[in-house]
mmCIF file of C-alpha atoms in Angstrom:
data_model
loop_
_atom_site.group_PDB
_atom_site.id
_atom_site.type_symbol
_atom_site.label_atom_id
_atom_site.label_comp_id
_atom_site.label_asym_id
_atom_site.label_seq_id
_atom_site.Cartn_x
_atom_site.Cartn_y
_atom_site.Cartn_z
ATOM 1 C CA UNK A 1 -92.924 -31.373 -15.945
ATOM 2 C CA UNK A 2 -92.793 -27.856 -16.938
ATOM 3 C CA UNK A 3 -88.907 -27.574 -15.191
ATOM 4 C CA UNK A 4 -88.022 -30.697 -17.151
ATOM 5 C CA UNK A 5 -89.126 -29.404 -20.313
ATOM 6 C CA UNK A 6 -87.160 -26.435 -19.858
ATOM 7 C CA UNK A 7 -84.093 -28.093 -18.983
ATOM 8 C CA UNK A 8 -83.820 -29.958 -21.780
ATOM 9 C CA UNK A 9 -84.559 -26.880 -23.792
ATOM 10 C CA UNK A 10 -81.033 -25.375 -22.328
ATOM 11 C CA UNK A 11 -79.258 -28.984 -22.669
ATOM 12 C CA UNK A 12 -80.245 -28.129 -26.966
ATOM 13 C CA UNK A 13 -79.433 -24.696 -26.905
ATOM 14 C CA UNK A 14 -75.736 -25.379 -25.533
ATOM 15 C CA UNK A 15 -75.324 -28.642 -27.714
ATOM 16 C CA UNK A 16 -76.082 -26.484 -30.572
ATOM 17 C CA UNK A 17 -73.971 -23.096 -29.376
ATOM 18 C CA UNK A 18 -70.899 -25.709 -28.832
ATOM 19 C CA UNK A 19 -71.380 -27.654 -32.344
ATOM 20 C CA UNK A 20 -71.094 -23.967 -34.419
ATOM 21 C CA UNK A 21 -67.844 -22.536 -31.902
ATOM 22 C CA UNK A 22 -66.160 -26.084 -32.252
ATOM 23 C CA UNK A 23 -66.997 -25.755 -36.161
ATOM 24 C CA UNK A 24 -66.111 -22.498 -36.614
ATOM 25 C CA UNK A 25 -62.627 -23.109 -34.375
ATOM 26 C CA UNK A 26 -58.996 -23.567 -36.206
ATOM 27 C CA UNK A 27 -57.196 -26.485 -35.329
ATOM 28 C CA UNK A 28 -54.702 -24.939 -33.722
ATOM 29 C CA UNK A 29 -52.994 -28.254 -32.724
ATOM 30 C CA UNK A 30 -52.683 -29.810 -36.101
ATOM 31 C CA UNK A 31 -49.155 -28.819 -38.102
ATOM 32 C CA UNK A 32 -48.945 -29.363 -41.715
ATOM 33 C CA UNK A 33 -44.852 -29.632 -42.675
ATOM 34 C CA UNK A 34 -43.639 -28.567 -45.654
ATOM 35 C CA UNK A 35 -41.045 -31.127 -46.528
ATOM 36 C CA UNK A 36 -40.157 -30.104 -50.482
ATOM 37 C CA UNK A 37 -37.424 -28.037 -48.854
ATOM 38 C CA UNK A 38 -35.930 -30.480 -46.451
ATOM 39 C CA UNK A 39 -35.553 -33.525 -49.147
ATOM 40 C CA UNK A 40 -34.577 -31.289 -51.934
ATOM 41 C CA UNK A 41 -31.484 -30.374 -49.563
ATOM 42 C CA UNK A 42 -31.270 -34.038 -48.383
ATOM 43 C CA UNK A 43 -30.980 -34.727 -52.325
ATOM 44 C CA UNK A 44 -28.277 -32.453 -52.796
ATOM 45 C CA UNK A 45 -26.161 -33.295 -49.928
ATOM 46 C CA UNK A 46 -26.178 -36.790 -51.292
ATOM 47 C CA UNK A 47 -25.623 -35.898 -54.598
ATOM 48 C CA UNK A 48 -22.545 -33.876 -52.639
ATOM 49 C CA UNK A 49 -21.455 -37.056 -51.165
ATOM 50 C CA UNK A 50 -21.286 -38.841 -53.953
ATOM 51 C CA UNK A 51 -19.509 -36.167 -55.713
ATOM 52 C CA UNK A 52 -16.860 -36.342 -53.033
ATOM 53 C CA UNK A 53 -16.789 -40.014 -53.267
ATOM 54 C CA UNK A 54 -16.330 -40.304 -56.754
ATOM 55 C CA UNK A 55 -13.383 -37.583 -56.639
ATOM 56 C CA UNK A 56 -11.980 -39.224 -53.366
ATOM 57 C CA UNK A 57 -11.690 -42.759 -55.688
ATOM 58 C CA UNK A 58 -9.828 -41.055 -58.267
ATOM 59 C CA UNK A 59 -6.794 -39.412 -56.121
ATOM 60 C CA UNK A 60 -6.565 -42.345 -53.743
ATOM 61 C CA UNK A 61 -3.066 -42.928 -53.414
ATOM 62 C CA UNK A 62 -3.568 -46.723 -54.541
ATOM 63 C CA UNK A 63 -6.622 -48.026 -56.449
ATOM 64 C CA UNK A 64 -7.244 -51.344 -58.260
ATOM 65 C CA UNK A 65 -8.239 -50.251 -61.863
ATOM 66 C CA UNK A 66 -9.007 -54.044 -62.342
ATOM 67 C CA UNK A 67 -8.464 -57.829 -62.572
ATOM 68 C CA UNK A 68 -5.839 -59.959 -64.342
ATOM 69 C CA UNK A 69 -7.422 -63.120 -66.359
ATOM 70 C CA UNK A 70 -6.503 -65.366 -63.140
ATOM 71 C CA UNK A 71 -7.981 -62.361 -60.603
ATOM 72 C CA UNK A 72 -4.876 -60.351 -59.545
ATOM 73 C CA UNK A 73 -5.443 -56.840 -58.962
ATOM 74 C CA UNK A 74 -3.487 -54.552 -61.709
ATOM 75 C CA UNK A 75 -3.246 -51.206 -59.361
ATOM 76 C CA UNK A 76 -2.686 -47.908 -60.167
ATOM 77 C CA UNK A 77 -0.677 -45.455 -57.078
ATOM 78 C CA UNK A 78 -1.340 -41.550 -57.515
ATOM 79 C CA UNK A 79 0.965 -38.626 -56.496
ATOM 80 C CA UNK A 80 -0.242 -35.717 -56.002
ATOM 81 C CA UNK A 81 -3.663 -34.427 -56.569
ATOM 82 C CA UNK A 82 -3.602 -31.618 -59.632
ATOM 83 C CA UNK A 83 -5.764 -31.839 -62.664
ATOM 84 C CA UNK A 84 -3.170 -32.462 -65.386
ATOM 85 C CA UNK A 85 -2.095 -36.329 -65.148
ATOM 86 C CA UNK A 86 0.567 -37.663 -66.484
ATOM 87 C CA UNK A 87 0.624 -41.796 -66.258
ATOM 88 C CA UNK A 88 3.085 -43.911 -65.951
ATOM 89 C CA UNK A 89 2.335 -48.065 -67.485
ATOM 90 C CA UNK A 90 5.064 -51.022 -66.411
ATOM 91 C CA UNK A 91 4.890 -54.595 -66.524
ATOM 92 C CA UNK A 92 2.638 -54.866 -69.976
ATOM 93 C CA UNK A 93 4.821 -57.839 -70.824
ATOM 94 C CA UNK A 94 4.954 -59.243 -67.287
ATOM 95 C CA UNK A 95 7.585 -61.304 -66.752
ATOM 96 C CA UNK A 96 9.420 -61.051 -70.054
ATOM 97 C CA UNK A 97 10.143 -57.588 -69.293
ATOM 98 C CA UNK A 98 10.438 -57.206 -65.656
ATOM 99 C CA UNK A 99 12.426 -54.654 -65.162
ATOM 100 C CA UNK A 100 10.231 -52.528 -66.730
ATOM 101 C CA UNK A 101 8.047 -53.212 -63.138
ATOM 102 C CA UNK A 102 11.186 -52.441 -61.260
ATOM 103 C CA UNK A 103 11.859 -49.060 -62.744
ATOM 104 C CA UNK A 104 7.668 -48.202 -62.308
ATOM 105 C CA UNK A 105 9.052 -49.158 -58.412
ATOM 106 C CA UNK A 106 11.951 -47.383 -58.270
ATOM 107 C CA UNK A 107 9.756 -44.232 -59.721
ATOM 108 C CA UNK A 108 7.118 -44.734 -56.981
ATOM 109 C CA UNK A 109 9.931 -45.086 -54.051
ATOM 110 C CA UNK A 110 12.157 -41.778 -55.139
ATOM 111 C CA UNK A 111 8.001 -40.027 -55.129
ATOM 112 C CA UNK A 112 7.462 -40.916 -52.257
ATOM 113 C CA UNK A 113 10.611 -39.980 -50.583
ATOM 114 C CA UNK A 114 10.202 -36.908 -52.900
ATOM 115 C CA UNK A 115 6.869 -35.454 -53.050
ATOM 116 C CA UNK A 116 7.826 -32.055 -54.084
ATOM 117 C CA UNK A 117 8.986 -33.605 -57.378
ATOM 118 C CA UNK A 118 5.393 -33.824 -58.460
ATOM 119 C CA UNK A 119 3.998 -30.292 -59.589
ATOM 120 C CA UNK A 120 1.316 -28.860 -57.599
ATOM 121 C CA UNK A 121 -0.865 -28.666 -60.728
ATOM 122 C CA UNK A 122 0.388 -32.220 -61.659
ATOM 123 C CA UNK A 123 -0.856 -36.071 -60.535
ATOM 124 C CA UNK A 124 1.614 -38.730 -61.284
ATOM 125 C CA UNK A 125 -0.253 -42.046 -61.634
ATOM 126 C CA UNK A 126 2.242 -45.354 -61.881
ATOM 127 C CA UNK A 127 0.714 -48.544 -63.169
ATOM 128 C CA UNK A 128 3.898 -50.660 -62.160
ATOM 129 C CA UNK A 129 2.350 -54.520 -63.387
ATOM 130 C CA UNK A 130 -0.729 -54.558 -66.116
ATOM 131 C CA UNK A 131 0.516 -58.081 -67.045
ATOM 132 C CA UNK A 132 0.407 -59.207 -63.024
ATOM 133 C CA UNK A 133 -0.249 -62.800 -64.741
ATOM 134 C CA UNK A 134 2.982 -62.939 -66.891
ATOM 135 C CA UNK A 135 4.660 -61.417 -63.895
ATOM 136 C CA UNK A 136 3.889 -64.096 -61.815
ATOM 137 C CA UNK A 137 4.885 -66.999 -64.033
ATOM 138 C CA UNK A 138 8.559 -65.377 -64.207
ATOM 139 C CA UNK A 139 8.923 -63.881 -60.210
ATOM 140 C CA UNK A 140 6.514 -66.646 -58.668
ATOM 141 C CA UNK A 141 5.639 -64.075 -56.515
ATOM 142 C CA UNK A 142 2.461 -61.462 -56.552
ATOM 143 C CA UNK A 143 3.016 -58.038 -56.358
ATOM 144 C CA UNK A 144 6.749 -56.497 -55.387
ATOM 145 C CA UNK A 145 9.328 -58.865 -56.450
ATOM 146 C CA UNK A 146 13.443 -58.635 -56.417
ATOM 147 C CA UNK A 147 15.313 -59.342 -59.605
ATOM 148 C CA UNK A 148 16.823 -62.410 -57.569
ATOM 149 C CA UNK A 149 13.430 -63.733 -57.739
ATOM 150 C CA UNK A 150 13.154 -63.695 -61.464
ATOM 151 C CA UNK A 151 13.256 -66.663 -63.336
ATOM 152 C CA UNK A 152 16.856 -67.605 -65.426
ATOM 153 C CA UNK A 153 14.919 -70.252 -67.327
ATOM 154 C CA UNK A 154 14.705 -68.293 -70.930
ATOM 155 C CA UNK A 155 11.438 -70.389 -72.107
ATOM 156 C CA UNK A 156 10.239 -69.669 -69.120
ATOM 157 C CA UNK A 157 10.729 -65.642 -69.429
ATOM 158 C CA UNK A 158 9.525 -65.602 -72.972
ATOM 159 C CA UNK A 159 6.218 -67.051 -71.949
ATOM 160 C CA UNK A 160 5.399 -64.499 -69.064
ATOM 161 C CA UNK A 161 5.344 -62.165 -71.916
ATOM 162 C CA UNK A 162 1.809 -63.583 -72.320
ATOM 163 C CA UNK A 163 -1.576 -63.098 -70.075
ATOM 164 C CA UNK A 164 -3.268 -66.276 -69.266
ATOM 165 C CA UNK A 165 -5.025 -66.605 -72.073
ATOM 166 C CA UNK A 166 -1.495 -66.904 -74.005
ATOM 167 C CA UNK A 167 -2.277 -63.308 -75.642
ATOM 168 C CA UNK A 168 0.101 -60.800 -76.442
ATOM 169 C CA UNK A 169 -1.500 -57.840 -74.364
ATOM 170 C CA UNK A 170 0.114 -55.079 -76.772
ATOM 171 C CA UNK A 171 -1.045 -56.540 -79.523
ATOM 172 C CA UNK A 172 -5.175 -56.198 -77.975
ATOM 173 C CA UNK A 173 -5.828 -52.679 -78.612
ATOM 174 C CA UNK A 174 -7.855 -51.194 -80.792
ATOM 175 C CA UNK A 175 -5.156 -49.532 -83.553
ATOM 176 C CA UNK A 176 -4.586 -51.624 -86.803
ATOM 177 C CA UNK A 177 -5.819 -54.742 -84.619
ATOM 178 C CA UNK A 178 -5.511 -58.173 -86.227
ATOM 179 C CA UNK A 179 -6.093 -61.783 -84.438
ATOM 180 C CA UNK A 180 -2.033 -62.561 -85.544
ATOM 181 C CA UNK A 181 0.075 -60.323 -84.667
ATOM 182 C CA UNK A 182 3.714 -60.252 -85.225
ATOM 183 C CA UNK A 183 6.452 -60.200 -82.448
ATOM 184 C CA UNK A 184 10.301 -59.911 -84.282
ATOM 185 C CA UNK A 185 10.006 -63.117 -86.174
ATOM 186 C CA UNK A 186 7.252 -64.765 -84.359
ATOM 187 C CA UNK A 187 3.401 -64.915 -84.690
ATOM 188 C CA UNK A 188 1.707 -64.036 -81.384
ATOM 189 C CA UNK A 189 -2.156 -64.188 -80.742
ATOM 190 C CA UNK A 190 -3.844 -60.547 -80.872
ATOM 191 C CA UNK A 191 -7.031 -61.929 -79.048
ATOM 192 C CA UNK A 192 -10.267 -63.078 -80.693
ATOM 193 C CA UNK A 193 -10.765 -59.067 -81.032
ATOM 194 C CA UNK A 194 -9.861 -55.831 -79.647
ATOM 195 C CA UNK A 195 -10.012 -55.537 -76.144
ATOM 196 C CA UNK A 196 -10.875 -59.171 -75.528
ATOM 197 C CA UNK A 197 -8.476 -58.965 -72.412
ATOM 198 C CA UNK A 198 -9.500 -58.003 -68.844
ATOM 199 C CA UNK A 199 -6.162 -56.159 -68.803
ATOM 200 C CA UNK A 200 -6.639 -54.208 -71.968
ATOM 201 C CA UNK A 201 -10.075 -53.488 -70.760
ATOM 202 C CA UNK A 202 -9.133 -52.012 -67.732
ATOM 203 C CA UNK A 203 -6.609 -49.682 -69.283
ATOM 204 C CA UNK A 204 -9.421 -48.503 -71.660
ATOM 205 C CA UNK A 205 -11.909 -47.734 -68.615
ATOM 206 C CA UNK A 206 -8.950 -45.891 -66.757
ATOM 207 C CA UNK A 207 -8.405 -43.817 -69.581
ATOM 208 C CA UNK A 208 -11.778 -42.882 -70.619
ATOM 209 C CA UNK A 209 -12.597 -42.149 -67.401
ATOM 210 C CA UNK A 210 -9.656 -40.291 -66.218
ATOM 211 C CA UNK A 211 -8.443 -39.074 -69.547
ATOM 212 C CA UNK A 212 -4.634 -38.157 -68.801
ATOM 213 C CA UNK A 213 -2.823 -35.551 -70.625
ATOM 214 C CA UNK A 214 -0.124 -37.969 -71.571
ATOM 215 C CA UNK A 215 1.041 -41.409 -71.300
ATOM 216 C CA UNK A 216 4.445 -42.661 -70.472
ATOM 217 C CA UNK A 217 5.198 -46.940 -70.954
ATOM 218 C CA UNK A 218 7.879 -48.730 -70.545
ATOM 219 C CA UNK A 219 9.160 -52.017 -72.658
ATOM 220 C CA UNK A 220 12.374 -53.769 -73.409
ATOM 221 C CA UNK A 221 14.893 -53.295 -75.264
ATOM 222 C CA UNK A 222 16.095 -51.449 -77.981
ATOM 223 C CA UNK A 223 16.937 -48.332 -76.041
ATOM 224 C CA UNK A 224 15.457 -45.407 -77.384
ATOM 225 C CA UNK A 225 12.240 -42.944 -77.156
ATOM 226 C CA UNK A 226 9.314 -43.215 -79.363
ATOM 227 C CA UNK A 227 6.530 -41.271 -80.663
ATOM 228 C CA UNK A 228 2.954 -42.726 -81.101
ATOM 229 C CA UNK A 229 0.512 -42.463 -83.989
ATOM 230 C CA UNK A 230 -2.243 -43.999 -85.479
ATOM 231 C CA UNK A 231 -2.055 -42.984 -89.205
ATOM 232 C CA UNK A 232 -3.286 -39.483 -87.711
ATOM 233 C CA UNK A 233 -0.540 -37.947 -87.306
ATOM 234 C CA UNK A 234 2.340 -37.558 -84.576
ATOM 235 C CA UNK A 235 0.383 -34.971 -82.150
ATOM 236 C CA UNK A 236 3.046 -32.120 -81.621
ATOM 237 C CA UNK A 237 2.611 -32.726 -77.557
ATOM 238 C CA UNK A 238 4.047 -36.029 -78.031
ATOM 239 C CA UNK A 239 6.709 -34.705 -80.401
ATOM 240 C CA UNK A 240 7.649 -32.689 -77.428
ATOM 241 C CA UNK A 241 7.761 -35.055 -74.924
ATOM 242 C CA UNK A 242 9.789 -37.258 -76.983
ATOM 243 C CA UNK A 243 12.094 -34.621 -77.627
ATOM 244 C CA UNK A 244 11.998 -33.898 -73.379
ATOM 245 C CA UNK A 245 12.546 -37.231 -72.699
ATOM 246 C CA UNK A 246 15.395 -37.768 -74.924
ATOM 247 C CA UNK A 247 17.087 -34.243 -74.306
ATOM 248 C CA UNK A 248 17.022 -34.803 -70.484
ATOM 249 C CA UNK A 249 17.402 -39.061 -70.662
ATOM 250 C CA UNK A 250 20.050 -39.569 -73.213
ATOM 251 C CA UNK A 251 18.105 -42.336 -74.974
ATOM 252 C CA UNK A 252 17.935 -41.059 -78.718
ATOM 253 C CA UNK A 253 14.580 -40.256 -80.096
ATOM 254 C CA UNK A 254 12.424 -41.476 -83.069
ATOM 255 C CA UNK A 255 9.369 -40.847 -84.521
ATOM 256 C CA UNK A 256 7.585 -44.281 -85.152
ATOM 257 C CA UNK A 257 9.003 -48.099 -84.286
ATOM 258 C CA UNK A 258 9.479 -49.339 -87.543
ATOM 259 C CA UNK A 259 11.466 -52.582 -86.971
ATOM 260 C CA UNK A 260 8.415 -54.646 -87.259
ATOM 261 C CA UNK A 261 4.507 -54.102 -88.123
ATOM 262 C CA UNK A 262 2.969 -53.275 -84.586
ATOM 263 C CA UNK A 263 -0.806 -54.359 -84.325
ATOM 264 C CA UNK A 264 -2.726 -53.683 -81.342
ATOM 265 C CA UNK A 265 -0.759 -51.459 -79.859
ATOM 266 C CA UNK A 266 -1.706 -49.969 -76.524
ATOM 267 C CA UNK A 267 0.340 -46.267 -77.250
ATOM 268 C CA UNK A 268 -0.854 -46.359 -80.926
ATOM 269 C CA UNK A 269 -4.390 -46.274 -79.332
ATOM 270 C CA UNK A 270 -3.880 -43.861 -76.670
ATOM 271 C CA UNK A 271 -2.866 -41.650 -79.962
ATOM 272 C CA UNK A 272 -5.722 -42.693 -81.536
ATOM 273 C CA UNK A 273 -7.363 -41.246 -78.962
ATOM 274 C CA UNK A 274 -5.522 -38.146 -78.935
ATOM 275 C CA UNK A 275 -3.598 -38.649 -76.060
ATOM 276 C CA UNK A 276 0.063 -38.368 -76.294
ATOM 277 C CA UNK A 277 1.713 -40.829 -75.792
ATOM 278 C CA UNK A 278 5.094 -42.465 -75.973
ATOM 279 C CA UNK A 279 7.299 -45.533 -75.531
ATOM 280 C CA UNK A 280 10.389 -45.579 -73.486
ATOM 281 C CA UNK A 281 12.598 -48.818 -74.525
ATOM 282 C CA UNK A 282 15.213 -49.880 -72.018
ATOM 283 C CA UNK A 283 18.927 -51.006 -73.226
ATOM 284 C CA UNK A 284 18.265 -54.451 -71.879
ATOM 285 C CA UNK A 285 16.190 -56.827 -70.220
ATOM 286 C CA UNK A 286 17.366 -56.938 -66.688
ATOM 287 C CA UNK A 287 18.445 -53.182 -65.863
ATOM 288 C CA UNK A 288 16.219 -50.154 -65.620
ATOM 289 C CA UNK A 289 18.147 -47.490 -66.215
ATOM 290 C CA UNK A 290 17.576 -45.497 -63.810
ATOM 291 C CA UNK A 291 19.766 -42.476 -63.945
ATOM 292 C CA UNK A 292 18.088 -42.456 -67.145
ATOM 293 C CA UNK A 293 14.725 -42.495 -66.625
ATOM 294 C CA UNK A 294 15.131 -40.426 -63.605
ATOM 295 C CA UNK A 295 16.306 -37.340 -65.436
ATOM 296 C CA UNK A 296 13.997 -37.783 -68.188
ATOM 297 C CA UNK A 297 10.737 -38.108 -66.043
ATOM 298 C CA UNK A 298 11.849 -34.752 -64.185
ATOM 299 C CA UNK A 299 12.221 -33.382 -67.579
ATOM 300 C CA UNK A 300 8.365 -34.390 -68.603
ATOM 301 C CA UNK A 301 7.253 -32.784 -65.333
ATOM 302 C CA UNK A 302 8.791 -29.942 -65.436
ATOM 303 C CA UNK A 303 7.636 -29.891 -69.616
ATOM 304 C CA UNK A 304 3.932 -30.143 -67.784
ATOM 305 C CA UNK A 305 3.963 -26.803 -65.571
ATOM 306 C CA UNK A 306 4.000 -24.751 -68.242
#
């Protein structure tokens, strides 16, 4: 009895000497991580990413910049990659004045086989088609068409002057807008407001977003270079470039198109906005002058490394 009472006695003693060490013991086994570090850095390289991906979207050599009314892409193609950009608009009465497209072509073939035209602080964007709609009511055809493909049928040419929605595109920006506007002697619909179109739209959200340092369109055909304003005043860049263009182009040069009220106009707009901006008209409605142009859009580059 006595030996069992003892034993037990040692049994408590080294329950109670292992209860305090085990207490007393760190957990030597149990890691606590810190992870503010790692997802603060995970954070950042995603914000990196996105950073990249944002900047990779903006000098990708082709990117739609929208849709037409009926869906078509209206695409934008970049050359080179500096920070001043200098953009290039076609096509903004489709079919009517198709060769406006067809010089925006020619322009993106001779870049391409001439990339060292392009200064290295400069990024040429071309927007060959932002009527694709009109286009295709004239050519039949989506995207790259031949002039043997265009329509001879003259009612047929007059009305790819329209989007789908039978509105004058350069009459849908937000300068002296008005639901009527005028084109020569004819009324032509404005849009039930400002930006109504897809097409206009999509100019607006390129611009905003990319904000070019000047703006170069095309139409047809009275021949000459013009200046854009929006009763603020001719911005002396665009004075310049006028002058540039003309100098180099031959075209003669003029301060404001005064042959008709313009409503609506996309380049009065882009002055608006402060971003010069002028209108080359070609001689006719079926050639693009390219020797022209040519000269005169080497001039403007060569204005913009300075």
């Amino acid at each position: 009895m006595k030996k069992t009472i003892i034993a037990l006695v040692v049994i408590i003693i080294l329950g109670v000497c292992i209860y305090f060490v085990t207490k007393n013991a760190s957990p030597k086994d149990v890691v606590v991580e810190d992870t503010t570090a790692t997802s603060d850095q995970d954070a950042k390289a995603a914000a990196d990413a996105k950073a990249k991906a944002d900047a990779d979207a903006k000098n990708a050599p082709v990117v739609s910049i929208g849709k037409s009314v009926e869906g078509r892409d209206i695409t934008a193609y970049h050359f080179g990659t500096g920070t001043t950009e200098v953009l290039f608009v076609g096509g903004i009465h489709g079919g009517y004045a198709w060769n406006t497209s067809l010089l925006a072509y020619q322009l993106m073939d001779y870049l391409k086989a001439n990339p060292a035209i392009v200064p290295a602080n400069v990024k040429v964007t071309v927007i060959p088609v932002l009527n694709p709609d009109g286009l295709n009511v004239v050519t039949g055809v989506d995207g790259r068409f031949s002039a043997s493909q265009v329509s001879k049928v003259a009612s047929v040419l007059v009305s790819g002057r329209f989007n789908a929605n039978d509105v004058d595109l350069n009459r849908n920006f937000d300068c002296d807008w008005q639901a009527s506007g005028k084109w020569q002697d004819k009324t032509v619909s404005g849009g039930a407001n400002a930006f109504s179109e897809p097409e206009s739209v999509a100019v607006q959200n390129y611009v905003i977003g990319n904000k070019p340092a000047a703006v170069i369109g095309w139409y047809a055909s009275a021949g000459g270079v013009y200046a854009s304003s929006c009763h603020n005043g001719v911005l002396k860049q665009t004075t310049d470039i006028t002058k540039v263009f003309s100098d180099a182009s031959g075209y003669p040069a003029h301060e404001d198109y005064n042959y008709y009220e313009l409503t609506g106009d996309m380049m009065n707009w882009l002055a608006k906005n402060n971003i010069p901006a002028v209108s080359v008209l070609l001689k006719n409605h079926t050639d693009t002058d390219w020797s022209q142009n040519k000269a005169g859009i080497e001039a403007v580059l060569k204005y913009f490394t300075k």
